[in-house]
């Protein structure tokens, strides 16, 4: 998606060589018109698929998933990262390892909102080490739903997640793939 690459070139900030901050439109301040273009691009990318539900993870996946949901005209479910009283006790779980926190945590979706009748499209903001997607795949598998596709806004191709998950047979598409960010210079595929 050319407009996304341009937006990243103009507004992205590289931290410590491997973290890309896109806080001005995707991860903190949200740019609704631009996120709507992202939703539209996902619809175009996966237009052949029959989708009944979009699945993402809180918090950063929600905005783009909702925009995509408008174009697919299907509900969006987000996996929750904390156990709380307002989450149904009956849940499907996935496990995610956080490199930044150096610990495992669970993500959960209520059994009410995913079933073996669903055709699920997983969407997320970033693909880095692939842990978030792995946790979401576990949830889809536990629910018996059919996974029809996976899309991410930005894949950091210099990290291992994409390679690892594709080697396991996962088909993942990205709206923009970054090959390197050395010295703050962002190179796209
Ligand atoms: P994973 O390593 O599991 O593929 O990425 C986990 C999550 O960390 C992503 O869903 C995303 O929210 C966040 N993340 C990973 N790398 C980056 C990055 O470079 N920039 C930002 N803003 N978030 C990231």
PDB file of C-alpha atoms and ligand atoms in Angstrom:
ATOM      1  CA  UNK A   1       0.000   0.000   0.000  1.00  0.00           C
ATOM      2  CA  UNK A   2       1.908   3.021  -1.315  1.00  0.00           C
ATOM      3  CA  UNK A   3       0.080   5.588   0.832  1.00  0.00           C
ATOM      4  CA  UNK A   4       1.012   3.592   3.932  1.00  0.00           C
ATOM      5  CA  UNK A   5       4.692   3.475   2.979  1.00  0.00           C
ATOM      6  CA  UNK A   6       4.628   7.222   2.395  1.00  0.00           C
ATOM      7  CA  UNK A   7       2.925   7.812   5.752  1.00  0.00           C
ATOM      8  CA  UNK A   8       5.541   5.644   7.502  1.00  0.00           C
ATOM      9  CA  UNK A   9       8.372   7.527   5.739  1.00  0.00           C
ATOM     10  CA  UNK A  10       6.927  10.856   6.797  1.00  0.00           C
ATOM     11  CA  UNK A  11       5.680  10.143  10.295  1.00  0.00           C
ATOM     12  CA  UNK A  12       7.417   6.955  11.493  1.00  0.00           C
ATOM     13  CA  UNK A  13      10.190   7.162  14.057  1.00  0.00           C
ATOM     14  CA  UNK A  14      12.714   4.384  14.528  1.00  0.00           C
ATOM     15  CA  UNK A  15      13.677   3.588  18.112  1.00  0.00           C
ATOM     16  CA  UNK A  16      16.715   1.539  19.025  1.00  0.00           C
ATOM     17  CA  UNK A  17      17.032   0.156  15.493  1.00  0.00           C
ATOM     18  CA  UNK A  18      14.132  -2.306  15.646  1.00  0.00           C
ATOM     19  CA  UNK A  19      11.033  -0.550  16.978  1.00  0.00           C
ATOM     20  CA  UNK A  20       8.966   1.597  14.658  1.00  0.00           C
ATOM     21  CA  UNK A  21       6.791   4.207  16.317  1.00  0.00           C
ATOM     22  CA  UNK A  22       3.710   5.087  14.306  1.00  0.00           C
ATOM     23  CA  UNK A  23       2.002   6.861  17.165  1.00  0.00           C
ATOM     24  CA  UNK A  24       0.725   9.717  15.039  1.00  0.00           C
ATOM     25  CA  UNK A  25      -1.826   7.615  13.129  1.00  0.00           C
ATOM     26  CA  UNK A  26      -1.939   3.983  14.309  1.00  0.00           C
ATOM     27  CA  UNK A  27      -0.792   3.330  17.864  1.00  0.00           C
ATOM     28  CA  UNK A  28      -1.669   6.340  19.990  1.00  0.00           C
ATOM     29  CA  UNK A  29      -3.274   9.177  18.059  1.00  0.00           C
ATOM     30  CA  UNK A  30      -5.572   7.629  15.459  1.00  0.00           C
ATOM     31  CA  UNK A  31      -6.164   9.026  11.974  1.00  0.00           C
ATOM     32  CA  UNK A  32      -9.698   7.838  11.115  1.00  0.00           C
ATOM     33  CA  UNK A  33      -9.587   8.720   7.426  1.00  0.00           C
ATOM     34  CA  UNK A  34      -6.264   7.000   6.940  1.00  0.00           C
ATOM     35  CA  UNK A  35      -7.310   3.984   9.008  1.00  0.00           C
ATOM     36  CA  UNK A  36     -10.393   3.753   6.817  1.00  0.00           C
ATOM     37  CA  UNK A  37      -8.071   3.501   3.802  1.00  0.00           C
ATOM     38  CA  UNK A  38      -6.285   0.659   5.602  1.00  0.00           C
ATOM     39  CA  UNK A  39      -9.634  -1.072   6.175  1.00  0.00           C
ATOM     40  CA  UNK A  40     -10.450  -0.651   2.493  1.00  0.00           C
ATOM     41  CA  UNK A  41      -7.035  -2.043   1.484  1.00  0.00           C
ATOM     42  CA  UNK A  42      -7.602  -5.146   3.633  1.00  0.00           C
ATOM     43  CA  UNK A  43     -10.987  -5.656   1.972  1.00  0.00           C
ATOM     44  CA  UNK A  44      -9.330  -5.422  -1.453  1.00  0.00           C
ATOM     45  CA  UNK A  45      -6.509  -7.753  -0.380  1.00  0.00           C
ATOM     46  CA  UNK A  46      -8.914 -10.443   0.882  1.00  0.00           C
ATOM     47  CA  UNK A  47     -11.887  -9.807  -1.410  1.00  0.00           C
ATOM     48  CA  UNK A  48     -12.039 -13.444  -2.573  1.00  0.00           C
ATOM     49  CA  UNK A  49     -12.552 -14.738   0.949  1.00  0.00           C
ATOM     50  CA  UNK A  50     -15.803 -15.504   2.667  1.00  0.00           C
ATOM     51  CA  UNK A  51     -15.367 -13.917   6.098  1.00  0.00           C
ATOM     52  CA  UNK A  52     -17.875 -14.019   8.945  1.00  0.00           C
ATOM     53  CA  UNK A  53     -15.690 -12.513  11.670  1.00  0.00           C
ATOM     54  CA  UNK A  54     -12.515 -10.510  12.068  1.00  0.00           C
ATOM     55  CA  UNK A  55     -10.291 -11.364  15.035  1.00  0.00           C
ATOM     56  CA  UNK A  56      -7.578  -9.133  16.480  1.00  0.00           C
ATOM     57  CA  UNK A  57      -5.845  -8.440  19.803  1.00  0.00           C
ATOM     58  CA  UNK A  58      -6.309  -5.467  22.087  1.00  0.00           C
ATOM     59  CA  UNK A  59      -5.307  -2.677  22.021  1.00  0.00           C
ATOM     60  CA  UNK A  60      -3.531  -1.734  18.847  1.00  0.00           C
ATOM     61  CA  UNK A  61      -5.348  -4.099  16.514  1.00  0.00           C
ATOM     62  CA  UNK A  62      -8.797  -2.773  17.329  1.00  0.00           C
ATOM     63  CA  UNK A  63      -8.861   0.408  15.241  1.00  0.00           C
ATOM     64  CA  UNK A  64      -7.735  -1.210  12.001  1.00  0.00           C
ATOM     65  CA  UNK A  65      -9.911  -4.271  12.566  1.00  0.00           C
ATOM     66  CA  UNK A  66     -13.011  -2.128  13.082  1.00  0.00           C
ATOM     67  CA  UNK A  67     -12.311  -0.196   9.898  1.00  0.00           C
ATOM     68  CA  UNK A  68     -11.884  -3.465   8.012  1.00  0.00           C
ATOM     69  CA  UNK A  69     -15.073  -4.752   9.658  1.00  0.00           C
ATOM     70  CA  UNK A  70     -16.989  -1.850   8.120  1.00  0.00           C
ATOM     71  CA  UNK A  71     -15.827  -2.846   4.646  1.00  0.00           C
ATOM     72  CA  UNK A  72     -16.386  -6.570   5.157  1.00  0.00           C
ATOM     73  CA  UNK A  73     -19.634  -5.836   7.018  1.00  0.00           C
ATOM     74  CA  UNK A  74     -18.854  -8.408   9.695  1.00  0.00           C
ATOM     75  CA  UNK A  75     -18.377  -8.206  13.478  1.00  0.00           C
ATOM     76  CA  UNK A  76     -14.923  -7.701  14.965  1.00  0.00           C
ATOM     77  CA  UNK A  77     -13.761  -9.619  18.047  1.00  0.00           C
ATOM     78  CA  UNK A  78     -10.675  -8.620  20.002  1.00  0.00           C
ATOM     79  CA  UNK A  79      -8.778 -10.946  22.302  1.00  0.00           C
ATOM     80  CA  UNK A  80      -8.415  -9.526  25.810  1.00  0.00           C
ATOM     81  CA  UNK A  81      -5.082  -9.404  27.564  1.00  0.00           C
ATOM     82  CA  UNK A  82      -6.311  -9.209  31.129  1.00  0.00           C
ATOM     83  CA  UNK A  83      -8.674 -11.423  33.046  1.00  0.00           C
ATOM     84  CA  UNK A  84     -11.469  -9.330  34.513  1.00  0.00           C
ATOM     85  CA  UNK A  85     -14.949  -9.702  35.966  1.00  0.00           C
ATOM     86  CA  UNK A  86     -16.606  -8.452  32.821  1.00  0.00           C
ATOM     87  CA  UNK A  87     -15.098 -11.235  30.718  1.00  0.00           C
ATOM     88  CA  UNK A  88     -17.229 -14.392  30.487  1.00  0.00           C
ATOM     89  CA  UNK A  89     -15.712 -17.282  32.467  1.00  0.00           C
ATOM     90  CA  UNK A  90     -15.942 -19.523  29.399  1.00  0.00           C
ATOM     91  CA  UNK A  91     -13.124 -18.482  27.074  1.00  0.00           C
ATOM     92  CA  UNK A  92     -10.788 -19.709  24.369  1.00  0.00           C
ATOM     93  CA  UNK A  93      -7.185 -18.996  25.268  1.00  0.00           C
ATOM     94  CA  UNK A  94      -3.936 -18.352  23.497  1.00  0.00           C
ATOM     95  CA  UNK A  95      -0.493 -17.860  24.955  1.00  0.00           C
ATOM     96  CA  UNK A  96       1.801 -15.031  23.937  1.00  0.00           C
ATOM     97  CA  UNK A  97       5.416 -14.435  24.891  1.00  0.00           C
ATOM     98  CA  UNK A  98       6.330 -10.802  25.359  1.00  0.00           C
ATOM     99  CA  UNK A  99       9.936 -10.054  24.528  1.00  0.00           C
ATOM    100  CA  UNK A 100       9.737  -6.618  26.051  1.00  0.00           C
ATOM    101  CA  UNK A 101       8.312  -7.934  29.344  1.00  0.00           C
ATOM    102  CA  UNK A 102      10.191 -11.270  29.085  1.00  0.00           C
ATOM    103  CA  UNK A 103       7.143 -13.191  30.194  1.00  0.00           C
ATOM    104  CA  UNK A 104       4.228 -15.251  28.925  1.00  0.00           C
ATOM    105  CA  UNK A 105       0.690 -13.961  29.170  1.00  0.00           C
ATOM    106  CA  UNK A 106      -2.722 -15.243  28.088  1.00  0.00           C
ATOM    107  CA  UNK A 107      -5.121 -13.698  25.609  1.00  0.00           C
ATOM    108  CA  UNK A 108      -8.758 -14.686  25.762  1.00  0.00           C
ATOM    109  CA  UNK A 109     -11.962 -14.566  23.720  1.00  0.00           C
ATOM    110  CA  UNK A 110     -15.379 -15.391  25.129  1.00  0.00           C
ATOM    111  CA  UNK A 111     -16.843 -18.610  23.715  1.00  0.00           C
ATOM    112  CA  UNK A 112     -19.934 -16.531  22.969  1.00  0.00           C
ATOM    113  CA  UNK A 113     -18.241 -14.688  20.116  1.00  0.00           C
ATOM    114  CA  UNK A 114     -16.434 -17.377  18.145  1.00  0.00           C
ATOM    115  CA  UNK A 115     -17.754 -20.750  17.038  1.00  0.00           C
ATOM    116  CA  UNK A 116     -17.074 -23.601  14.660  1.00  0.00           C
ATOM    117  CA  UNK A 117     -19.399 -21.924  12.155  1.00  0.00           C
ATOM    118  CA  UNK A 118     -17.136 -18.891  11.750  1.00  0.00           C
ATOM    119  CA  UNK A 119     -14.815 -18.067   8.858  1.00  0.00           C
ATOM    120  CA  UNK A 120     -12.177 -15.977  10.591  1.00  0.00           C
ATOM    121  CA  UNK A 121      -9.855 -13.351   9.184  1.00  0.00           C
ATOM    122  CA  UNK A 122      -7.100 -12.388  11.645  1.00  0.00           C
ATOM    123  CA  UNK A 123      -5.824  -8.810  11.408  1.00  0.00           C
ATOM    124  CA  UNK A 124      -3.179  -7.055  13.492  1.00  0.00           C
ATOM    125  CA  UNK A 125      -1.118  -3.883  13.413  1.00  0.00           C
ATOM    126  CA  UNK A 126       2.433  -5.334  13.460  1.00  0.00           C
ATOM    127  CA  UNK A 127       4.130  -8.628  12.767  1.00  0.00           C
ATOM    128  CA  UNK A 128       7.501  -8.790  14.525  1.00  0.00           C
ATOM    129  CA  UNK A 129       8.333 -12.043  16.324  1.00  0.00           C
ATOM    130  CA  UNK A 130       4.961 -13.546  15.515  1.00  0.00           C
ATOM    131  CA  UNK A 131       3.902 -14.185  19.089  1.00  0.00           C
ATOM    132  CA  UNK A 132       0.667 -12.203  18.944  1.00  0.00           C
ATOM    133  CA  UNK A 133      -0.439 -14.038  15.787  1.00  0.00           C
ATOM    134  CA  UNK A 134       0.522 -17.380  17.333  1.00  0.00           C
ATOM    135  CA  UNK A 135      -1.769 -16.673  20.292  1.00  0.00           C
ATOM    136  CA  UNK A 136      -4.602 -15.683  17.949  1.00  0.00           C
ATOM    137  CA  UNK A 137      -4.143 -18.890  15.916  1.00  0.00           C
ATOM    138  CA  UNK A 138      -4.466 -20.899  19.143  1.00  0.00           C
ATOM    139  CA  UNK A 139      -7.771 -19.170  19.876  1.00  0.00           C
ATOM    140  CA  UNK A 140      -9.164 -19.881  16.399  1.00  0.00           C
ATOM    141  CA  UNK A 141      -8.095 -23.524  16.672  1.00  0.00           C
ATOM    142  CA  UNK A 142      -9.640 -23.891  20.124  1.00  0.00           C
ATOM    143  CA  UNK A 143     -12.943 -22.485  18.825  1.00  0.00           C
ATOM    144  CA  UNK A 144     -13.114 -24.888  15.875  1.00  0.00           C
ATOM    145  CA  UNK A 145     -13.610 -21.926  13.527  1.00  0.00           C
ATOM    146  CA  UNK A 146     -12.068 -21.934  10.065  1.00  0.00           C
ATOM    147  CA  UNK A 147      -9.115 -19.590   9.598  1.00  0.00           C
ATOM    148  CA  UNK A 148      -9.429 -18.046   6.141  1.00  0.00           C
ATOM    149  CA  UNK A 149      -6.593 -15.519   6.183  1.00  0.00           C
ATOM    150  CA  UNK A 150      -4.164 -13.341   8.109  1.00  0.00           C
ATOM    151  CA  UNK A 151      -3.282  -9.724   7.423  1.00  0.00           C
ATOM    152  CA  UNK A 152      -1.016  -7.255   9.158  1.00  0.00           C
ATOM    153  CA  UNK A 153      -0.573  -3.565   8.537  1.00  0.00           C
ATOM    154  CA  UNK A 154       3.216  -3.577   8.944  1.00  0.00           C
ATOM    155  CA  UNK A 155       5.512  -6.602   8.829  1.00  0.00           C
ATOM    156  CA  UNK A 156       9.034  -6.113  10.106  1.00  0.00           C
ATOM    157  CA  UNK A 157      10.629  -8.551   7.686  1.00  0.00           C
ATOM    158  CA  UNK A 158      13.984  -8.388   9.461  1.00  0.00           C
ATOM    159  CA  UNK A 159      12.473 -10.075  12.528  1.00  0.00           C
ATOM    160  CA  UNK A 160      11.737 -13.783  12.642  1.00  0.00           C
ATOM    161  CA  UNK A 161       7.945 -13.975  13.031  1.00  0.00           C
ATOM    162  CA  UNK A 162       6.952 -13.970   9.369  1.00  0.00           C
ATOM    163  CA  UNK A 163       9.565 -16.537   8.399  1.00  0.00           C
ATOM    164  CA  UNK A 164       8.723 -18.812  11.322  1.00  0.00           C
ATOM    165  CA  UNK A 165       4.954 -18.759  10.845  1.00  0.00           C
ATOM    166  CA  UNK A 166       5.152 -19.197   7.054  1.00  0.00           C
ATOM    167  CA  UNK A 167       7.459 -22.200   7.585  1.00  0.00           C
ATOM    168  CA  UNK A 168       4.603 -23.655   9.652  1.00  0.00           C
ATOM    169  CA  UNK A 169       2.291 -23.196   6.669  1.00  0.00           C
ATOM    170  CA  UNK A 170       0.613 -19.934   7.683  1.00  0.00           C
ATOM    171  CA  UNK A 171      -0.289 -17.590   4.863  1.00  0.00           C
ATOM    172  CA  UNK A 172       0.228 -14.020   5.994  1.00  0.00           C
ATOM    173  CA  UNK A 173      -0.127 -10.843   3.949  1.00  0.00           C
ATOM    174  CA  UNK A 174       1.162  -7.391   4.868  1.00  0.00           C
ATOM    175  CA  UNK A 175       0.138  -3.965   3.597  1.00  0.00           C
ATOM    176  CA  UNK A 176       3.764  -2.843   4.026  1.00  0.00           C
ATOM    177  CA  UNK A 177       6.860  -4.949   4.654  1.00  0.00           C
ATOM    178  CA  UNK A 178       9.965  -3.324   6.082  1.00  0.00           C
ATOM    179  CA  UNK A 179      13.258  -4.954   5.149  1.00  0.00           C
ATOM    180  CA  UNK A 180      15.518  -2.800   7.290  1.00  0.00           C
ATOM    181  CA  UNK A 181      15.530   0.287   9.466  1.00  0.00           C
ATOM    182  CA  UNK A 182      19.301   0.678   9.865  1.00  0.00           C
ATOM    183  CA  UNK A 183      20.348   4.122  11.068  1.00  0.00           C
ATOM    184  CA  UNK A 184      16.713   5.191  10.918  1.00  0.00           C
ATOM    185  CA  UNK A 185      16.549   4.659   7.130  1.00  0.00           C
ATOM    186  CA  UNK A 186      13.460   2.623   6.385  1.00  0.00           C
ATOM    187  CA  UNK A 187      13.679   0.260   3.407  1.00  0.00           C
ATOM    188  CA  UNK A 188      10.528  -1.436   2.143  1.00  0.00           C
ATOM    189  CA  UNK A 189      10.152  -4.654   0.177  1.00  0.00           C
TER     190      UNK A 189
HETATM  191  P1  LIG B   1       4.994  -9.892  17.786  1.00  0.00           P
HETATM  192  O1  LIG B   1       6.434  -9.817  18.185  1.00  0.00           O
HETATM  193  O2  LIG B   1       4.213 -10.798  18.634  1.00  0.00           O
HETATM  194  O3  LIG B   1       4.839 -10.202  16.302  1.00  0.00           O
HETATM  195  O4  LIG B   1       4.427  -8.423  18.003  1.00  0.00           O
HETATM  196  C1  LIG B   1       3.624  -8.211  19.126  1.00  0.00           C
HETATM  197  C2  LIG B   1       2.959  -6.894  19.153  1.00  0.00           C
HETATM  198  O5  LIG B   1       3.946  -5.942  19.521  1.00  0.00           O
HETATM  199  C3  LIG B   1       2.342  -6.366  17.869  1.00  0.00           C
HETATM  200  O6  LIG B   1       0.996  -6.728  17.733  1.00  0.00           O
HETATM  201  C4  LIG B   1       2.477  -4.867  18.054  1.00  0.00           C
HETATM  202  O7  LIG B   1       1.355  -4.371  18.753  1.00  0.00           O
HETATM  203  C5  LIG B   1       3.721  -4.737  18.904  1.00  0.00           C
HETATM  204  N1  LIG B   1       4.900  -4.406  18.104  1.00  0.00           N
HETATM  205  C6  LIG B   1       5.883  -5.229  17.672  1.00  0.00           C
HETATM  206  N2  LIG B   1       6.842  -4.539  17.037  1.00  0.00           N
HETATM  207  C7  LIG B   1       6.439  -3.237  17.032  1.00  0.00           C
HETATM  208  C8  LIG B   1       7.009  -2.030  16.510  1.00  0.00           C
HETATM  209  O8  LIG B   1       8.092  -1.974  15.911  1.00  0.00           O
HETATM  210  N3  LIG B   1       6.289  -0.893  16.711  1.00  0.00           N
HETATM  211  C9  LIG B   1       5.106  -0.883  17.370  1.00  0.00           C
HETATM  212  N4  LIG B   1       4.489   0.303  17.502  1.00  0.00           N
HETATM  213  N5  LIG B   1       4.544  -1.998  17.890  1.00  0.00           N
HETATM  214  C10 LIG B   1       5.211  -3.170  17.711  1.00  0.00           C
END
